[in-house]
mmCIF file of C-alpha atoms in Angstrom:
data_model
loop_
_atom_site.group_PDB
_atom_site.id
_atom_site.type_symbol
_atom_site.label_atom_id
_atom_site.label_comp_id
_atom_site.label_asym_id
_atom_site.label_seq_id
_atom_site.Cartn_x
_atom_site.Cartn_y
_atom_site.Cartn_z
ATOM 1 C CA UNK A 1 -0.027 -0.050 -0.171
ATOM 2 C CA UNK A 2 1.489 3.479 -0.991
ATOM 3 C CA UNK A 3 1.665 6.450 1.623
ATOM 4 C CA UNK A 4 -0.886 8.313 -0.381
ATOM 5 C CA UNK A 5 -3.249 5.261 0.323
ATOM 6 C CA UNK A 6 -2.489 5.285 3.937
ATOM 7 C CA UNK A 7 -2.683 8.578 4.579
ATOM 8 C CA UNK A 8 -5.569 10.175 2.296
ATOM 9 C CA UNK A 9 -7.640 6.962 1.233
ATOM 10 C CA UNK A 10 -6.576 6.805 -2.289
ATOM 11 C CA UNK A 11 -6.820 10.365 -3.206
ATOM 12 C CA UNK A 12 -4.018 12.550 -3.644
ATOM 13 C CA UNK A 13 -3.498 16.029 -1.917
ATOM 14 C CA UNK A 14 -4.242 19.008 -4.500
ATOM 15 C CA UNK A 15 -0.894 20.756 -2.952
ATOM 16 C CA UNK A 16 2.298 19.602 -1.917
ATOM 17 C CA UNK A 17 4.988 21.485 -0.366
ATOM 18 C CA UNK A 18 8.812 20.417 -0.293
ATOM 19 C CA UNK A 19 11.552 21.328 1.873
ATOM 20 C CA UNK A 20 14.505 21.346 -0.085
ATOM 21 C CA UNK A 21 18.120 20.441 1.633
ATOM 22 C CA UNK A 22 17.816 17.223 3.268
ATOM 23 C CA UNK A 23 14.393 16.147 1.608
ATOM 24 C CA UNK A 24 15.290 16.575 -2.025
ATOM 25 C CA UNK A 25 18.955 17.301 -2.516
ATOM 26 C CA UNK A 26 21.974 16.358 -0.198
ATOM 27 C CA UNK A 27 23.876 19.884 -0.445
ATOM 28 C CA UNK A 28 25.953 19.455 2.923
ATOM 29 C CA UNK A 29 29.288 18.497 0.916
ATOM 30 C CA UNK A 30 28.833 22.019 -0.757
ATOM 31 C CA UNK A 31 27.762 23.899 2.603
ATOM 32 C CA UNK A 32 30.454 22.272 4.756
ATOM 33 C CA UNK A 33 32.948 23.533 1.940
ATOM 34 C CA UNK A 34 31.662 27.177 2.131
ATOM 35 C CA UNK A 35 31.787 27.157 5.932
ATOM 36 C CA UNK A 36 35.438 26.019 5.901
ATOM 37 C CA UNK A 37 36.174 28.725 3.242
ATOM 38 C CA UNK A 38 34.615 31.066 5.693
ATOM 39 C CA UNK A 39 36.511 29.860 8.742
ATOM 40 C CA UNK A 40 39.871 29.664 7.020
ATOM 41 C CA UNK A 41 39.397 33.316 6.032
ATOM 42 C CA UNK A 42 38.791 34.432 9.560
ATOM 43 C CA UNK A 43 41.725 32.173 10.657
ATOM 44 C CA UNK A 44 39.508 30.060 12.896
ATOM 45 C CA UNK A 45 39.595 26.306 12.788
ATOM 46 C CA UNK A 46 37.756 23.977 10.594
ATOM 47 C CA UNK A 47 34.395 22.898 11.688
ATOM 48 C CA UNK A 48 34.046 19.560 9.975
ATOM 49 C CA UNK A 49 31.410 18.034 7.492
ATOM 50 C CA UNK A 50 29.673 16.294 10.491
ATOM 51 C CA UNK A 51 29.446 19.332 12.548
ATOM 52 C CA UNK A 52 28.030 21.472 9.530
ATOM 53 C CA UNK A 53 25.349 18.602 9.212
ATOM 54 C CA UNK A 54 24.111 19.060 12.626
ATOM 55 C CA UNK A 55 24.023 22.993 12.338
ATOM 56 C CA UNK A 56 22.027 22.715 8.784
ATOM 57 C CA UNK A 57 18.156 23.662 9.205
ATOM 58 C CA UNK A 58 17.867 27.359 10.375
ATOM 59 C CA UNK A 59 19.094 29.207 7.751
ATOM 60 C CA UNK A 60 22.383 30.634 6.677
ATOM 61 C CA UNK A 61 22.846 33.606 9.326
ATOM 62 C CA UNK A 62 22.314 30.756 12.183
ATOM 63 C CA UNK A 63 24.319 28.401 10.377
ATOM 64 C CA UNK A 64 27.102 30.617 10.016
ATOM 65 C CA UNK A 65 26.819 31.671 14.021
ATOM 66 C CA UNK A 66 27.284 27.820 14.943
ATOM 67 C CA UNK A 67 30.324 27.801 12.946
ATOM 68 C CA UNK A 68 31.677 30.541 14.248
ATOM 69 C CA UNK A 69 30.344 29.504 18.037
ATOM 70 C CA UNK A 70 31.399 25.877 17.170
ATOM 71 C CA UNK A 71 28.062 24.974 18.711
ATOM 72 C CA UNK A 72 24.326 24.343 18.409
ATOM 73 C CA UNK A 73 23.486 27.467 20.036
ATOM 74 C CA UNK A 74 25.736 30.075 18.162
ATOM 75 C CA UNK A 75 25.724 31.971 21.227
ATOM 76 C CA UNK A 76 28.469 34.758 22.062
ATOM 77 C CA UNK A 77 28.813 35.897 18.712
ATOM 78 C CA UNK A 78 29.358 39.573 17.788
ATOM 79 C CA UNK A 79 26.970 40.473 15.153
ATOM 80 C CA UNK A 80 29.167 42.774 13.189
ATOM 81 C CA UNK A 81 31.698 39.715 13.259
ATOM 82 C CA UNK A 82 28.527 37.295 12.182
ATOM 83 C CA UNK A 83 27.418 39.752 9.543
ATOM 84 C CA UNK A 84 30.912 39.734 8.007
ATOM 85 C CA UNK A 85 31.197 35.989 8.136
ATOM 86 C CA UNK A 86 27.896 35.310 6.468
ATOM 87 C CA UNK A 87 29.305 37.547 3.562
ATOM 88 C CA UNK A 88 32.285 35.523 3.166
ATOM 89 C CA UNK A 89 30.009 32.273 3.236
ATOM 90 C CA UNK A 90 27.667 33.513 1.065
ATOM 91 C CA UNK A 91 30.072 34.480 -1.442
ATOM 92 C CA UNK A 92 31.695 30.813 -1.179
ATOM 93 C CA UNK A 93 28.403 28.798 -1.404
ATOM 94 C CA UNK A 94 27.621 31.121 -4.712
ATOM 95 C CA UNK A 95 30.430 29.847 -5.864
ATOM 96 C CA UNK A 96 29.085 26.263 -7.208
ATOM 97 C CA UNK A 97 27.239 23.249 -6.120
ATOM 98 C CA UNK A 98 29.241 20.289 -7.913
ATOM 99 C CA UNK A 99 29.106 18.181 -4.583
ATOM 100 C CA UNK A 100 25.330 18.539 -4.154
ATOM 101 C CA UNK A 101 23.347 15.494 -5.380
ATOM 102 C CA UNK A 102 19.680 14.625 -5.872
ATOM 103 C CA UNK A 103 18.390 12.042 -3.442
ATOM 104 C CA UNK A 104 17.278 8.931 -4.997
ATOM 105 C CA UNK A 105 13.657 8.539 -6.013
ATOM 106 C CA UNK A 106 13.288 12.531 -5.946
ATOM 107 C CA UNK A 107 12.908 12.882 -9.700
ATOM 108 C CA UNK A 108 10.590 10.211 -10.524
ATOM 109 C CA UNK A 109 8.310 10.831 -7.944
ATOM 110 C CA UNK A 110 8.182 14.706 -8.854
ATOM 111 C CA UNK A 111 7.733 13.683 -12.499
ATOM 112 C CA UNK A 112 4.692 11.178 -11.295
ATOM 113 C CA UNK A 113 3.036 13.841 -9.344
ATOM 114 C CA UNK A 114 3.259 16.486 -12.071
ATOM 115 C CA UNK A 115 1.571 14.228 -14.714
ATOM 116 C CA UNK A 116 -1.381 13.771 -11.987
ATOM 117 C CA UNK A 117 -1.742 17.250 -11.912
ATOM 118 C CA UNK A 118 -0.643 18.041 -8.439
ATOM 119 C CA UNK A 119 0.502 21.498 -7.855
ATOM 120 C CA UNK A 120 4.074 21.826 -5.970
ATOM 121 C CA UNK A 121 5.849 24.390 -4.170
ATOM 122 C CA UNK A 122 9.287 24.761 -2.751
ATOM 123 C CA UNK A 123 9.619 26.059 0.817
ATOM 124 C CA UNK A 124 13.192 26.045 2.092
ATOM 125 C CA UNK A 125 14.961 28.218 4.737
ATOM 126 C CA UNK A 126 18.000 28.438 2.044
ATOM 127 C CA UNK A 127 18.519 32.211 1.151
ATOM 128 C CA UNK A 128 16.318 32.582 -1.868
ATOM 129 C CA UNK A 129 19.197 34.032 -4.511
ATOM 130 C CA UNK A 130 20.321 30.292 -4.253
ATOM 131 C CA UNK A 131 17.259 28.178 -4.580
ATOM 132 C CA UNK A 132 16.198 28.902 -8.392
ATOM 133 C CA UNK A 133 19.640 28.681 -9.526
ATOM 134 C CA UNK A 134 20.455 25.588 -7.765
ATOM 135 C CA UNK A 135 16.929 23.856 -8.727
ATOM 136 C CA UNK A 136 17.630 24.585 -12.440
ATOM 137 C CA UNK A 137 21.145 23.544 -11.717
ATOM 138 C CA UNK A 138 19.527 20.215 -10.305
ATOM 139 C CA UNK A 139 17.041 19.862 -12.904
ATOM 140 C CA UNK A 140 14.245 20.245 -10.458
ATOM 141 C CA UNK A 141 13.070 23.890 -11.141
ATOM 142 C CA UNK A 142 10.545 22.964 -13.487
ATOM 143 C CA UNK A 143 8.057 20.528 -11.221
ATOM 144 C CA UNK A 144 7.851 23.927 -8.807
ATOM 145 C CA UNK A 145 5.129 26.669 -9.260
ATOM 146 C CA UNK A 146 6.089 28.228 -6.239
ATOM 147 C CA UNK A 147 9.324 28.823 -4.722
ATOM 148 C CA UNK A 148 10.110 30.408 -1.313
ATOM 149 C CA UNK A 149 13.063 30.932 0.569
ATOM 150 C CA UNK A 150 14.405 31.652 3.466
ATOM 151 C CA UNK A 151 14.552 35.341 3.748
ATOM 152 C CA UNK A 152 11.658 35.810 1.570
ATOM 153 C CA UNK A 153 9.203 36.739 3.963
ATOM 154 C CA UNK A 154 10.201 38.106 7.406
ATOM 155 C CA UNK A 155 9.437 34.621 8.994
ATOM 156 C CA UNK A 156 10.947 31.391 8.108
ATOM 157 C CA UNK A 157 10.143 27.721 9.067
ATOM 158 C CA UNK A 158 9.101 26.592 11.644
ATOM 159 C CA UNK A 159 6.704 29.743 11.506
ATOM 160 C CA UNK A 160 3.860 28.489 9.015
ATOM 161 C CA UNK A 161 3.603 31.895 7.382
ATOM 162 C CA UNK A 162 4.833 30.528 3.790
ATOM 163 C CA UNK A 163 2.789 27.273 4.017
ATOM 164 C CA UNK A 164 -0.057 29.525 4.483
ATOM 165 C CA UNK A 165 0.645 32.011 1.581
ATOM 166 C CA UNK A 166 1.131 28.993 -1.033
ATOM 167 C CA UNK A 167 -2.355 27.490 0.287
ATOM 168 C CA UNK A 168 -3.774 30.863 -0.260
ATOM 169 C CA UNK A 169 -1.922 31.570 -3.647
ATOM 170 C CA UNK A 170 -3.235 27.791 -4.885
ATOM 171 C CA UNK A 171 -6.612 28.411 -3.371
ATOM 172 C CA UNK A 172 -6.344 25.126 -1.343
ATOM 173 C CA UNK A 173 -7.404 24.280 2.309
ATOM 174 C CA UNK A 174 -5.076 22.659 4.734
ATOM 175 C CA UNK A 175 -6.732 19.198 4.431
ATOM 176 C CA UNK A 176 -6.030 19.346 0.505
ATOM 177 C CA UNK A 177 -2.495 19.811 1.244
ATOM 178 C CA UNK A 178 0.683 18.124 2.419
ATOM 179 C CA UNK A 179 4.165 19.452 3.550
ATOM 180 C CA UNK A 180 7.286 16.870 2.835
ATOM 181 C CA UNK A 181 10.567 17.650 4.689
ATOM 182 C CA UNK A 182 13.310 16.229 6.868
ATOM 183 C CA UNK A 183 13.591 18.189 10.128
ATOM 184 C CA UNK A 184 11.754 19.423 13.483
ATOM 185 C CA UNK A 185 11.544 22.763 11.768
ATOM 186 C CA UNK A 186 9.430 21.278 8.911
ATOM 187 C CA UNK A 187 7.222 18.856 11.089
ATOM 188 C CA UNK A 188 6.255 22.017 13.500
ATOM 189 C CA UNK A 189 5.524 24.326 10.194
ATOM 190 C CA UNK A 190 3.285 21.920 8.826
ATOM 191 C CA UNK A 191 1.604 21.128 12.310
ATOM 192 C CA UNK A 192 0.864 25.102 12.918
ATOM 193 C CA UNK A 193 -0.337 25.282 9.382
ATOM 194 C CA UNK A 194 -2.609 22.254 9.891
ATOM 195 C CA UNK A 195 -1.433 20.201 7.006
ATOM 196 C CA UNK A 196 -0.326 16.748 6.884
ATOM 197 C CA UNK A 197 3.379 16.070 7.146
ATOM 198 C CA UNK A 198 5.549 13.582 5.682
ATOM 199 C CA UNK A 199 9.201 13.487 6.821
ATOM 200 C CA UNK A 200 12.074 11.652 5.046
ATOM 201 C CA UNK A 201 14.606 9.702 7.667
ATOM 202 C CA UNK A 202 17.543 10.380 5.675
ATOM 203 C CA UNK A 203 17.872 14.220 6.264
ATOM 204 C CA UNK A 204 19.755 16.593 8.698
ATOM 205 C CA UNK A 205 17.431 16.800 11.893
ATOM 206 C CA UNK A 206 20.130 17.898 13.951
ATOM 207 C CA UNK A 207 21.139 14.623 14.401
ATOM 208 C CA UNK A 208 17.932 13.285 16.096
ATOM 209 C CA UNK A 209 15.641 10.663 14.219
ATOM 210 C CA UNK A 210 12.721 12.627 12.711
ATOM 211 C CA UNK A 211 10.116 10.096 14.303
ATOM 212 C CA UNK A 212 10.682 12.102 17.805
ATOM 213 C CA UNK A 213 8.730 14.922 15.886
ATOM 214 C CA UNK A 214 5.775 12.814 15.444
ATOM 215 C CA UNK A 215 4.979 13.617 11.714
ATOM 216 C CA UNK A 216 2.106 11.926 10.037
ATOM 217 C CA UNK A 217 4.392 9.296 8.260
ATOM 218 C CA UNK A 218 8.191 8.860 8.111
ATOM 219 C CA UNK A 219 9.627 7.405 4.860
ATOM 220 C CA UNK A 220 12.945 6.435 3.488
ATOM 221 C CA UNK A 221 12.426 7.327 -0.044
ATOM 222 C CA UNK A 222 9.858 9.494 -1.686
ATOM 223 C CA UNK A 223 8.771 6.572 -3.840
ATOM 224 C CA UNK A 224 7.250 4.999 -1.166
ATOM 225 C CA UNK A 225 4.352 7.714 -1.212
ATOM 226 C CA UNK A 226 3.179 6.370 -4.593
ATOM 227 C CA UNK A 227 4.420 2.878 -4.503
ATOM 228 C CA UNK A 228 3.169 0.720 -7.227
ATOM 229 C CA UNK A 229 1.732 3.923 -9.279
ATOM 230 C CA UNK A 230 4.602 4.768 -11.020
ATOM 231 C CA UNK A 231 3.759 2.940 -14.051
ATOM 232 C CA UNK A 232 -0.078 3.405 -13.651
ATOM 233 C CA UNK A 233 -2.353 6.478 -11.956
ATOM 234 C CA UNK A 234 -5.315 4.064 -11.518
ATOM 235 C CA UNK A 235 -4.901 3.390 -7.842
ATOM 236 C CA UNK A 236 -4.803 7.015 -6.979
ATOM 237 C CA UNK A 237 -6.937 9.750 -8.145
ATOM 238 C CA UNK A 238 -7.048 13.456 -8.102
ATOM 239 C CA UNK A 239 -10.202 15.547 -7.809
ATOM 240 C CA UNK A 240 -11.407 16.010 -11.634
ATOM 241 C CA UNK A 241 -11.492 19.741 -10.773
ATOM 242 C CA UNK A 242 -8.060 19.892 -10.659
ATOM 243 C CA UNK A 243 -5.938 20.075 -13.714
ATOM 244 C CA UNK A 244 -2.128 20.425 -14.556
ATOM 245 C CA UNK A 245 -0.721 23.602 -13.495
ATOM 246 C CA UNK A 246 0.704 25.289 -16.331
ATOM 247 C CA UNK A 247 4.516 25.295 -15.911
ATOM 248 C CA UNK A 248 4.893 29.391 -17.320
ATOM 249 C CA UNK A 249 3.218 30.452 -14.479
ATOM 250 C CA UNK A 250 5.988 29.658 -12.033
ATOM 251 C CA UNK A 251 6.229 32.061 -9.099
ATOM 252 C CA UNK A 252 9.523 32.732 -7.396
ATOM 253 C CA UNK A 253 8.249 34.993 -4.376
ATOM 254 C CA UNK A 254 10.751 37.554 -3.822
ATOM 255 C CA UNK A 255 11.091 40.234 -0.882
ATOM 256 C CA UNK A 256 9.490 42.612 -3.239
ATOM 257 C CA UNK A 257 6.390 40.917 -2.732
ATOM 258 C CA UNK A 258 6.784 41.094 1.240
ATOM 259 C CA UNK A 259 3.648 43.593 1.552
ATOM 260 C CA UNK A 260 1.326 41.564 -0.807
ATOM 261 C CA UNK A 261 2.280 38.788 1.272
ATOM 262 C CA UNK A 262 1.796 39.830 4.493
ATOM 263 C CA UNK A 263 -1.779 41.171 3.804
ATOM 264 C CA UNK A 264 -2.594 37.826 2.306
ATOM 265 C CA UNK A 265 -1.341 36.332 5.247
ATOM 266 C CA UNK A 266 -3.285 38.343 7.510
ATOM 267 C CA UNK A 267 -6.696 37.838 5.689
ATOM 268 C CA UNK A 268 -5.832 34.185 5.620
ATOM 269 C CA UNK A 269 -5.378 34.000 9.340
ATOM 270 C CA UNK A 270 -8.286 36.372 10.347
ATOM 271 C CA UNK A 271 -10.552 33.930 8.526
ATOM 272 C CA UNK A 272 -8.925 30.940 10.029
#
């Protein structure tokens, strides 16, 4: 039995929102390389890939503070020093993503969902300047109609603001939506938005088993959601009123839309 059959009684959600790092792609090697470049330029000892993997998940500014402090708290770091370090990190990470890889089963699953007419969005805490180019580099960009980065809105996950905004844009309810991620931030954001959450157990949840966060389902490969359906769409159906989205209408939400986003969220939350 597929994950969708277990969670939705044979129906597909109208909207699926995805996290990026640790969910669709393994970006730790490139992020770690950028952190090490930053630390080297600042005359600090290297952090090591394992530590960087533990520190990922709360956005670039927090990753930089944790690297400077050498711990998860990232405390005791001067703001000016953190700002300078962030500039170095961003420049280093902008240099390329040769070591980043797409996880097994991701492309096949996204292709299948796209063929079924499921709307898809990407919601990540990664700075927005990197997101769309990285998705295109990984040949994943064409699957997502809405793309929101970690600094697109004033809030980032675990705040549900981005999830609520995308649901508003898609014209769907929480019951018709799903979020797929790999970390505590993803589960908390999904729960706060009232949507089902599926978690991947291979991600970067600060070294903790994702099962501890009590998502609705834990899987080891996206294809578990559509097991037995890759060759046929007969077992799982989408509401006939939903049509495949037009890929030329992709919306990359930028900081320039903040005021519109905030107003839309205010109306959404008021009605809720």
